[in-house]
CSV table of C-alpha atoms in Angstrom, one decimal:
chain,number,residue,atom,x,y,z
A,30,UNK,CA,-49.6,138.9,71.6
A,31,UNK,CA,-52.8,136.6,70.0
A,32,UNK,CA,-53.6,135.1,67.0
A,33,UNK,CA,-57.1,133.4,66.3
A,34,UNK,CA,-56.6,130.3,63.1
A,35,UNK,CA,-58.6,127.6,62.6
A,36,UNK,CA,-57.7,124.2,64.4
A,37,UNK,CA,-57.7,122.3,61.4
A,38,UNK,CA,-55.3,124.5,59.6
A,39,UNK,CA,-53.2,124.8,62.5
A,40,UNK,CA,-53.1,121.0,62.6
A,41,UNK,CA,-52.3,120.3,59.0
A,42,UNK,CA,-49.7,123.1,59.5
A,43,UNK,CA,-48.4,121.6,62.5
A,44,UNK,CA,-48.3,118.0,60.7
A,45,UNK,CA,-45.4,119.8,58.5
A,46,UNK,CA,-43.6,121.7,61.2
A,47,UNK,CA,-43.1,118.7,63.2
A,48,UNK,CA,-40.5,116.8,60.6
A,49,UNK,CA,-38.1,119.9,61.0
A,50,UNK,CA,-39.0,120.7,64.9
A,51,UNK,CA,-36.6,119.0,67.9
A,52,UNK,CA,-38.9,118.6,70.4
A,53,UNK,CA,-36.5,117.1,72.8
A,54,UNK,CA,-33.6,120.5,72.0
A,55,UNK,CA,-32.7,122.4,74.9
A,56,UNK,CA,-32.7,125.1,72.7
A,57,UNK,CA,-36.2,126.8,72.8
A,58,UNK,CA,-36.3,127.9,69.4
A,59,UNK,CA,-35.6,124.5,68.1
A,60,UNK,CA,-38.2,123.3,69.6
A,61,UNK,CA,-40.9,125.7,68.9
A,62,UNK,CA,-43.2,127.5,66.3
A,63,UNK,CA,-42.5,131.1,64.9
A,64,UNK,CA,-45.8,133.4,63.8
A,65,UNK,CA,-45.5,136.3,61.7
A,66,UNK,CA,-48.5,138.0,60.4
A,67,UNK,CA,-50.0,140.4,58.0
A,68,UNK,CA,-53.6,141.0,57.8
A,69,UNK,CA,-55.5,137.8,56.6
A,70,UNK,CA,-52.4,135.9,56.0
A,71,UNK,CA,-50.2,134.0,58.5
A,72,UNK,CA,-46.0,132.2,58.4
A,73,UNK,CA,-45.6,129.5,60.2
A,74,UNK,CA,-42.3,128.7,60.6
A,75,UNK,CA,-39.5,125.6,62.0
A,76,UNK,CA,-35.9,125.4,62.3
A,77,UNK,CA,-33.7,122.2,63.3
A,78,UNK,CA,-30.5,124.8,63.1
A,79,UNK,CA,-29.3,123.3,59.5
A,80,UNK,CA,-33.6,123.5,57.7
A,81,UNK,CA,-35.9,125.6,58.0
A,82,UNK,CA,-39.6,125.3,56.9
A,83,UNK,CA,-42.1,127.8,56.4
A,84,UNK,CA,-45.7,127.2,55.8
A,85,UNK,CA,-48.2,130.2,54.6
A,86,UNK,CA,-51.5,129.7,56.4
A,87,UNK,CA,-55.5,131.8,56.2
A,88,UNK,CA,-55.6,133.3,59.6
A,89,UNK,CA,-56.8,136.3,61.9
A,90,UNK,CA,-53.5,138.2,62.3
A,91,UNK,CA,-55.2,141.9,63.1
A,92,UNK,CA,-51.9,143.7,64.5
A,93,UNK,CA,-50.1,141.0,65.5
A,94,UNK,CA,-46.4,141.2,66.2
A,95,UNK,CA,-43.5,138.3,66.0
A,96,UNK,CA,-44.5,135.5,68.2
A,97,UNK,CA,-43.0,131.9,69.5
A,98,UNK,CA,-44.7,129.0,71.1
A,99,UNK,CA,-43.4,125.5,71.2
A,100,UNK,CA,-44.7,122.5,69.4
A,101,UNK,CA,-46.1,120.8,72.3
A,102,UNK,CA,-47.5,123.8,73.9
A,103,UNK,CA,-49.4,124.0,70.1
A,104,UNK,CA,-50.3,120.2,69.8
A,105,UNK,CA,-52.0,120.4,73.5
A,106,UNK,CA,-53.7,123.5,73.0
A,107,UNK,CA,-56.1,121.8,69.9
A,108,UNK,CA,-56.4,118.6,72.0
A,109,UNK,CA,-58.3,121.0,74.8
A,110,UNK,CA,-59.9,123.3,72.7
A,111,UNK,CA,-63.1,122.9,71.3
A,112,UNK,CA,-64.8,123.9,68.7
A,113,UNK,CA,-63.7,124.9,65.0
A,114,UNK,CA,-61.2,128.0,66.2
A,115,UNK,CA,-58.1,128.5,68.7
A,116,UNK,CA,-56.4,131.4,69.9
A,117,UNK,CA,-52.8,131.1,70.3
A,118,UNK,CA,-50.7,133.2,72.1
A,119,UNK,CA,-46.9,133.4,73.0
A,120,UNK,CA,-44.4,135.2,73.4
A,121,UNK,CA,-40.8,136.8,71.6
A,122,UNK,CA,-37.9,134.8,70.5
A,123,UNK,CA,-34.6,135.9,69.4
A,124,UNK,CA,-35.7,134.0,66.2
A,125,UNK,CA,-32.0,133.3,64.2
A,126,UNK,CA,-32.3,135.1,60.6
A,127,UNK,CA,-32.7,132.8,57.7
A,128,UNK,CA,-30.3,133.4,54.8
A,129,UNK,CA,-30.7,135.3,52.4
A,130,UNK,CA,-31.3,134.8,48.5
A,131,UNK,CA,-28.2,137.1,47.1
A,132,UNK,CA,-28.8,138.4,43.9
A,133,UNK,CA,-26.4,135.8,41.9
A,134,UNK,CA,-27.8,133.2,43.1
A,135,UNK,CA,-28.9,130.7,41.0
A,136,UNK,CA,-32.6,130.4,39.7
A,137,UNK,CA,-34.2,127.5,38.3
A,138,UNK,CA,-37.9,127.1,37.6
A,139,UNK,CA,-39.5,123.8,39.1
A,140,UNK,CA,-42.6,122.1,37.1
A,141,UNK,CA,-45.6,121.3,38.4
A,142,UNK,CA,-45.1,117.5,39.1
A,143,UNK,CA,-42.0,118.2,41.1
A,144,UNK,CA,-42.8,117.3,44.5
A,145,UNK,CA,-45.0,114.0,42.8
A,146,UNK,CA,-41.2,113.5,41.8
A,147,UNK,CA,-39.8,113.4,44.7
A,148,UNK,CA,-42.4,111.5,46.0
A,149,UNK,CA,-41.8,108.4,44.1
A,150,UNK,CA,-38.0,108.6,44.4
A,151,UNK,CA,-37.9,109.1,48.4
A,152,UNK,CA,-39.0,105.5,48.8
A,153,UNK,CA,-35.4,104.3,47.3
A,154,UNK,CA,-33.4,106.5,49.9
A,155,UNK,CA,-31.8,104.6,52.3
A,156,UNK,CA,-31.4,107.1,55.5
A,157,UNK,CA,-29.0,104.6,57.3
A,158,UNK,CA,-26.5,104.9,54.2
A,159,UNK,CA,-23.1,105.5,55.7
A,160,UNK,CA,-22.1,107.6,52.1
A,161,UNK,CA,-24.1,111.3,53.2
A,162,UNK,CA,-25.0,111.9,49.8
A,163,UNK,CA,-27.1,108.6,49.1
A,164,UNK,CA,-29.3,109.9,51.8
A,165,UNK,CA,-30.6,112.6,50.0
A,166,UNK,CA,-32.1,113.0,46.4
A,167,UNK,CA,-29.6,114.4,43.2
A,168,UNK,CA,-30.8,116.8,41.0
A,169,UNK,CA,-29.4,117.2,37.5
A,170,UNK,CA,-30.3,117.5,34.0
A,171,UNK,CA,-30.9,114.7,33.5
A,172,UNK,CA,-33.8,114.6,36.3
A,173,UNK,CA,-34.2,113.2,39.9
A,174,UNK,CA,-32.3,110.5,40.9
A,175,UNK,CA,-32.1,108.3,43.9
A,176,UNK,CA,-30.4,104.9,44.5
A,177,UNK,CA,-29.1,103.4,47.9
A,178,UNK,CA,-26.3,101.2,46.1
A,179,UNK,CA,-29.0,98.4,45.5
A,180,UNK,CA,-31.5,99.8,43.4
A,181,UNK,CA,-31.6,103.2,41.4
A,182,UNK,CA,-34.6,105.3,40.0
A,183,UNK,CA,-34.2,108.4,37.2
A,184,UNK,CA,-37.2,110.3,36.9
A,185,UNK,CA,-36.5,112.9,34.0
A,186,UNK,CA,-37.5,116.3,34.9
A,187,UNK,CA,-36.4,119.1,32.7
A,188,UNK,CA,-34.3,121.0,34.9
A,189,UNK,CA,-31.6,124.0,34.0
A,190,UNK,CA,-29.9,123.4,36.5
A,191,UNK,CA,-25.8,124.4,36.1
A,192,UNK,CA,-24.2,121.4,37.9
A,193,UNK,CA,-25.8,118.8,40.1
A,194,UNK,CA,-26.5,119.0,43.3
A,195,UNK,CA,-28.0,116.4,46.9
A,196,UNK,CA,-30.6,118.0,48.1
A,197,UNK,CA,-31.0,116.1,52.3
A,198,UNK,CA,-34.2,113.7,52.3
A,199,UNK,CA,-37.4,116.1,51.7
A,200,UNK,CA,-39.3,114.9,54.8
A,201,UNK,CA,-41.2,117.9,55.4
A,202,UNK,CA,-41.9,118.4,51.6
A,203,UNK,CA,-43.3,114.7,51.5
A,204,UNK,CA,-45.6,115.7,54.1
A,205,UNK,CA,-47.3,119.2,53.1
A,206,UNK,CA,-47.3,117.5,49.5
A,207,UNK,CA,-47.5,121.2,47.8
A,208,UNK,CA,-49.2,121.2,44.3
A,209,UNK,CA,-47.9,123.5,41.3
A,210,UNK,CA,-44.5,125.3,39.9
A,211,UNK,CA,-42.2,126.6,41.9
A,212,UNK,CA,-38.5,127.8,42.1
A,213,UNK,CA,-34.9,126.5,43.4
A,214,UNK,CA,-32.4,128.9,44.1
A,215,UNK,CA,-28.5,128.0,44.7
A,216,UNK,CA,-26.2,129.9,46.3
A,217,UNK,CA,-22.4,129.6,48.1
A,218,UNK,CA,-22.2,130.5,51.4
A,219,UNK,CA,-18.6,130.0,53.6
A,220,UNK,CA,-17.8,126.9,50.9
A,221,UNK,CA,-21.4,125.6,51.5
A,222,UNK,CA,-24.1,125.3,49.0
A,223,UNK,CA,-27.3,126.4,50.5
A,224,UNK,CA,-31.1,126.0,48.4
A,225,UNK,CA,-34.6,127.5,48.8
A,226,UNK,CA,-37.2,125.6,47.2
A,227,UNK,CA,-40.5,127.7,47.4
A,228,UNK,CA,-44.0,125.9,45.8
A,229,UNK,CA,-47.2,127.4,46.4
A,230,UNK,CA,-47.5,128.5,50.0
A,231,UNK,CA,-44.6,126.2,51.2
A,232,UNK,CA,-40.7,127.2,51.4
A,233,UNK,CA,-37.6,125.1,52.2
A,234,UNK,CA,-34.3,126.0,52.9
A,235,UNK,CA,-31.3,124.0,54.2
A,236,UNK,CA,-27.9,122.6,53.6
A,237,UNK,CA,-27.0,120.5,50.3
A,238,UNK,CA,-25.7,117.2,50.9
A,239,UNK,CA,-21.2,117.6,50.7
A,240,UNK,CA,-19.7,114.6,49.0
A,241,UNK,CA,-20.2,113.3,45.2
A,242,UNK,CA,-23.3,111.5,44.0
A,243,UNK,CA,-22.6,108.3,42.1
A,244,UNK,CA,-21.9,108.3,38.5
A,245,UNK,CA,-25.3,106.3,38.2
A,246,UNK,CA,-25.2,106.1,33.9
A,247,UNK,CA,-22.5,103.8,34.4
A,248,UNK,CA,-24.5,101.8,35.9
A,249,UNK,CA,-27.0,101.8,33.4
A,250,UNK,CA,-27.0,98.9,30.8
A,251,UNK,CA,-26.4,99.3,27.1
A,252,UNK,CA,-29.6,98.7,25.3
A,253,UNK,CA,-27.4,96.0,23.3
A,254,UNK,CA,-27.3,93.9,26.0
A,255,UNK,CA,-30.9,93.6,27.1
A,256,UNK,CA,-31.7,90.3,25.2
A,257,UNK,CA,-35.1,90.4,26.8
A,258,UNK,CA,-38.1,91.7,27.5
A,259,UNK,CA,-41.2,90.7,30.0
A,260,UNK,CA,-44.3,93.0,30.1
A,261,UNK,CA,-46.8,92.1,32.9
A,262,UNK,CA,-50.1,92.4,32.1
A,263,UNK,CA,-52.3,91.9,35.4
A,264,UNK,CA,-49.5,94.0,38.4
A,265,UNK,CA,-52.3,94.1,40.7
A,266,UNK,CA,-52.2,90.3,41.0
A,267,UNK,CA,-48.3,90.3,41.5
A,268,UNK,CA,-48.6,93.3,44.5
A,269,UNK,CA,-51.2,91.4,46.0
A,270,UNK,CA,-49.3,87.9,45.7
A,271,UNK,CA,-46.4,89.9,47.1
A,272,UNK,CA,-47.6,91.4,50.0
A,273,UNK,CA,-48.6,87.6,51.2
A,274,UNK,CA,-44.8,85.9,50.4
A,275,UNK,CA,-43.3,85.8,54.3
A,276,UNK,CA,-39.9,87.7,54.3
A,277,UNK,CA,-36.8,85.9,53.9
A,278,UNK,CA,-33.9,87.8,54.6
A,279,UNK,CA,-31.3,88.4,53.4
A,280,UNK,CA,-32.1,88.3,50.0
A,281,UNK,CA,-36.0,88.0,50.2
A,282,UNK,CA,-35.5,86.4,46.0
A,283,UNK,CA,-38.5,86.4,43.5
A,284,UNK,CA,-38.0,84.7,40.7
A,285,UNK,CA,-39.8,85.5,37.5
A,286,UNK,CA,-39.8,82.5,35.3
A,287,UNK,CA,-40.9,82.4,31.5
A,288,UNK,CA,-43.0,79.9,30.9
A,289,UNK,CA,-45.5,79.5,27.6
A,290,UNK,CA,-48.1,82.0,27.6
A,291,UNK,CA,-47.0,84.2,30.4
A,292,UNK,CA,-44.7,84.3,33.4
A,293,UNK,CA,-44.7,82.1,36.7
A,294,UNK,CA,-43.8,84.3,39.8
A,295,UNK,CA,-42.7,81.6,42.5
A,296,UNK,CA,-40.4,83.0,45.8
A,297,UNK,CA,-37.0,80.8,45.8
A,298,UNK,CA,-38.0,80.1,49.6
A,299,UNK,CA,-41.4,78.9,49.8
A,300,UNK,CA,-41.5,77.1,46.5
A,301,UNK,CA,-44.9,75.5,47.6
A,302,UNK,CA,-46.3,79.2,46.5
A,303,UNK,CA,-46.4,79.8,42.7
A,304,UNK,CA,-48.3,82.6,40.8
A,305,UNK,CA,-49.2,81.9,37.0
A,306,UNK,CA,-50.7,85.2,35.1
A,307,UNK,CA,-49.7,86.1,31.3
A,308,UNK,CA,-47.5,88.3,30.2
A,309,UNK,CA,-45.8,89.0,26.4
A,310,UNK,CA,-41.9,87.8,26.8
A,311,UNK,CA,-40.6,89.4,23.6
A,312,UNK,CA,-36.5,88.4,22.3
A,313,UNK,CA,-34.0,85.6,23.9
A,314,UNK,CA,-35.3,82.4,25.7
A,315,UNK,CA,-33.7,83.2,29.2
A,316,UNK,CA,-30.9,80.7,30.3
A,317,UNK,CA,-31.0,82.1,33.7
A,318,UNK,CA,-33.7,82.6,36.1
A,319,UNK,CA,-34.5,86.3,37.0
A,320,UNK,CA,-34.5,86.9,40.2
A,321,UNK,CA,-35.3,90.0,42.0
A,322,UNK,CA,-35.9,91.3,45.8
A,323,UNK,CA,-39.3,90.9,46.4
A,324,UNK,CA,-39.7,94.7,47.8
A,325,UNK,CA,-37.7,96.2,45.3
A,326,UNK,CA,-39.8,94.3,42.8
A,327,UNK,CA,-43.0,95.2,44.9
A,328,UNK,CA,-41.9,99.1,44.2
A,329,UNK,CA,-41.5,99.1,40.7
A,330,UNK,CA,-45.3,97.3,39.9
A,331,UNK,CA,-46.7,100.2,42.6
A,332,UNK,CA,-45.0,103.1,40.1
A,333,UNK,CA,-46.3,101.5,36.8
A,334,UNK,CA,-43.1,99.7,36.2
A,335,UNK,CA,-44.4,96.4,34.0
A,336,UNK,CA,-42.1,96.1,31.0
A,337,UNK,CA,-38.4,94.5,32.6
A,338,UNK,CA,-35.7,94.9,30.1
A,339,UNK,CA,-33.2,92.2,30.9
A,340,UNK,CA,-30.3,89.9,30.0
A,341,UNK,CA,-30.7,86.3,29.0
A,342,UNK,CA,-27.4,85.6,31.4
A,343,UNK,CA,-28.7,87.5,34.4
A,344,UNK,CA,-25.3,88.5,34.9
A,345,UNK,CA,-25.8,92.4,34.2
A,346,UNK,CA,-28.9,95.2,35.8
A,347,UNK,CA,-32.9,95.1,34.6
A,348,UNK,CA,-34.3,98.0,33.5
A,349,UNK,CA,-37.6,98.9,34.3
A,350,UNK,CA,-39.9,100.9,32.3
A,351,UNK,CA,-43.4,101.6,32.1
A,352,UNK,CA,-43.5,104.5,35.1
A,353,UNK,CA,-42.3,108.1,35.5
A,354,UNK,CA,-38.8,107.3,34.3
A,355,UNK,CA,-35.9,104.2,35.1
A,356,UNK,CA,-35.7,102.0,37.6
A,357,UNK,CA,-33.1,99.9,37.8
A,358,UNK,CA,-31.7,96.8,40.1
A,359,UNK,CA,-29.4,94.3,40.3
A,360,UNK,CA,-30.7,90.8,39.7
A,361,UNK,CA,-30.2,87.7,42.4
A,362,UNK,CA,-28.3,85.3,41.2
A,363,UNK,CA,-29.6,81.9,42.3
A,364,UNK,CA,-30.0,77.9,40.5
A,365,UNK,CA,-33.1,77.4,38.5
A,366,UNK,CA,-33.9,74.6,40.7
A,367,UNK,CA,-37.5,75.8,41.3
A,368,UNK,CA,-38.1,76.5,37.4
A,369,UNK,CA,-41.1,75.0,36.0
A,370,UNK,CA,-40.8,72.7,33.4
A,371,UNK,CA,-41.4,73.8,30.6
A,372,UNK,CA,-43.8,72.0,27.8
A,373,UNK,CA,-41.3,69.8,25.0
A,374,UNK,CA,-42.7,70.6,21.4
A,375,UNK,CA,-42.4,68.6,18.7
A,376,UNK,CA,-42.3,69.7,14.9
A,377,UNK,CA,-42.7,67.3,12.4
A,378,UNK,CA,-42.5,67.4,8.4
A,379,UNK,CA,-43.2,65.8,4.9
A,380,UNK,CA,-41.2,65.0,2.8
A,381,UNK,CA,-42.0,64.0,-1.1
A,382,UNK,CA,-39.9,61.4,-2.7
A,383,UNK,CA,-40.0,61.5,-6.4
A,384,UNK,CA,-41.0,57.6,-6.7
A,385,UNK,CA,-44.9,57.3,-6.8
A,386,UNK,CA,-44.7,56.6,-2.7
A,387,UNK,CA,-44.5,59.3,-0.3
A,388,UNK,CA,-43.5,59.1,3.3
A,389,UNK,CA,-43.8,60.9,6.7
A,390,UNK,CA,-40.8,61.7,8.7
A,391,UNK,CA,-40.3,63.5,12.3
A,392,UNK,CA,-38.2,66.3,11.2
A,393,UNK,CA,-35.5,66.7,13.5
A,394,UNK,CA,-33.8,70.2,14.7
A,395,UNK,CA,-30.8,70.9,14.1
A,396,UNK,CA,-29.1,71.6,17.4
A,397,UNK,CA,-27.3,75.1,17.6
A,398,UNK,CA,-23.3,74.4,19.2
A,399,UNK,CA,-23.7,78.0,20.8
A,400,UNK,CA,-26.1,77.0,22.7
A,401,UNK,CA,-25.5,73.1,23.4
A,402,UNK,CA,-22.4,74.7,24.6
A,403,UNK,CA,-24.2,77.0,26.9
A,404,UNK,CA,-26.1,74.4,28.0
A,405,UNK,CA,-22.8,72.2,28.8
A,406,UNK,CA,-21.2,75.2,31.0
A,407,UNK,CA,-24.3,75.6,32.7
A,408,UNK,CA,-24.4,71.5,33.5
A,409,UNK,CA,-20.9,72.4,34.7
A,410,UNK,CA,-21.3,74.8,36.8
A,411,UNK,CA,-24.6,73.4,38.7
A,412,UNK,CA,-22.5,70.2,39.5
A,413,UNK,CA,-19.3,72.6,40.7
A,414,UNK,CA,-21.9,74.5,42.8
A,415,UNK,CA,-23.6,71.1,43.9
A,416,UNK,CA,-19.8,69.9,45.1
A,417,UNK,CA,-18.5,72.6,46.9
A,418,UNK,CA,-22.1,72.7,48.7
A,419,UNK,CA,-21.2,68.7,49.5
A,420,UNK,CA,-17.7,69.3,50.5
A,421,UNK,CA,-18.6,71.7,53.1
A,422,UNK,CA,-20.6,69.8,54.5
A,423,UNK,CA,-18.3,67.3,54.6
A,424,UNK,CA,-15.9,70.0,56.3
A,425,UNK,CA,-18.7,70.8,58.9
A,426,UNK,CA,-19.3,67.1,60.0
A,427,UNK,CA,-15.1,66.4,59.8
A,428,UNK,CA,-15.0,69.9,62.6
A,429,UNK,CA,-18.0,68.5,64.1
A,430,UNK,CA,-16.3,64.6,64.7
A,431,UNK,CA,-12.7,66.1,66.0
A,432,UNK,CA,-14.8,68.2,68.3
A,433,UNK,CA,-16.7,65.3,69.8
A,434,UNK,CA,-13.3,63.3,69.7
A,435,UNK,CA,-11.9,66.0,71.6
A,436,UNK,CA,-14.9,65.9,74.1
A,437,UNK,CA,-14.9,62.8,74.7
A,438,UNK,CA,-10.7,62.6,75.4
A,439,UNK,CA,-11.4,65.5,78.0
A,440,UNK,CA,-14.0,63.5,79.3
A,441,UNK,CA,-11.6,60.3,79.8
A,442,UNK,CA,-9.3,62.5,81.4
A,443,UNK,CA,-11.6,63.8,84.3
A,444,UNK,CA,-12.5,60.6,84.4
A,445,UNK,CA,-9.3,59.1,85.1
A,446,UNK,CA,-8.2,62.3,87.6
A,447,UNK,CA,-11.2,61.3,89.5
A,448,UNK,CA,-10.4,57.5,90.2
A,449,UNK,CA,-7.1,59.0,90.8
A,450,UNK,CA,-8.2,61.1,93.5
A,451,UNK,CA,-10.7,58.3,95.4
A,452,UNK,CA,-7.7,55.4,95.0
A,453,UNK,CA,-5.1,58.6,97.1
A,454,UNK,CA,-8.2,59.3,99.5
A,455,UNK,CA,-8.3,55.3,100.5
């Protein structure tokens, strides 16, 4: 059983199939690649026992019958063969039959940019998340959604899907990067939801993740609660700046401080590092510093999200817009200790007097009672936090003093016993 195929074609196919192969499995099928060809078309398939990935490539199949070759043998064949073409030989294996799509399966047309949307949502997925449903990407009538519990990305996509489902992490699809429109089939078999995605010559079949995906719509704040917006005009400068900021777990907080004419980007733990740039600020004056996780902010800007809608108190999620959808993240609540000083503006007004003399007086802007109250409350909060920090520091010092006293008492007792033993010996 032989097959002639271009080395570059086989190498690209193995990059995709390698995401489904289990090279350390004791089962030979799970660490092998299946070859099936008709004429000039060849289909290469790999499976991990749950998911199956098939890639269509061009080759000289001739009268080839179905055979399989171990993945590592194919990789070694590519490395050891000179020239642009390799001859693959294998053996027949009892390859498991792929679940056939039933006639009553639901078929959904996928848009041409479906693969791109999954690639945008993939960085938000946390594969080590304890909740199984959050390890994948959710599909619904509202589009493609991914979350890790700290950030959420919703990408609008016209999917006529009867009920939402969660795909497992699409590692093979992200590697293959298929282009063009495709189809999604969904059906049930033995109390499990199965799916098949076909885009061009790429086929991916497996089981949908069990469990309910979070009701993410409740996380999105209402428009009326977001009272100001920051629009960044030079996101590339911030991206370059963030890549130079050292890590500071667990929050990696980056402050976006509103200053006259724009914003100042300041790492919370490295206040000496600062980047000022022009930005458009619309709405209320923020009373709290807007701080976001460095990596979340970096992903937002890299995907084109340059408009940040937030609440002036900083207690509700921030919505980033400007990209392909909506990026939601919870701001980090910190004290505004690194907020730059704003320039004080003095206003003067001229007052006419009914007599022959005129005078110029400095007009005093009336104080808004609500703003004065909010400032007083914020000052009180700062003082309370300072008192709590000081009390915690004092408590720690008391504990250290008690431990030192106990240590001295133990040393005194040990010295006394040693003296008694010396006296007894004499």
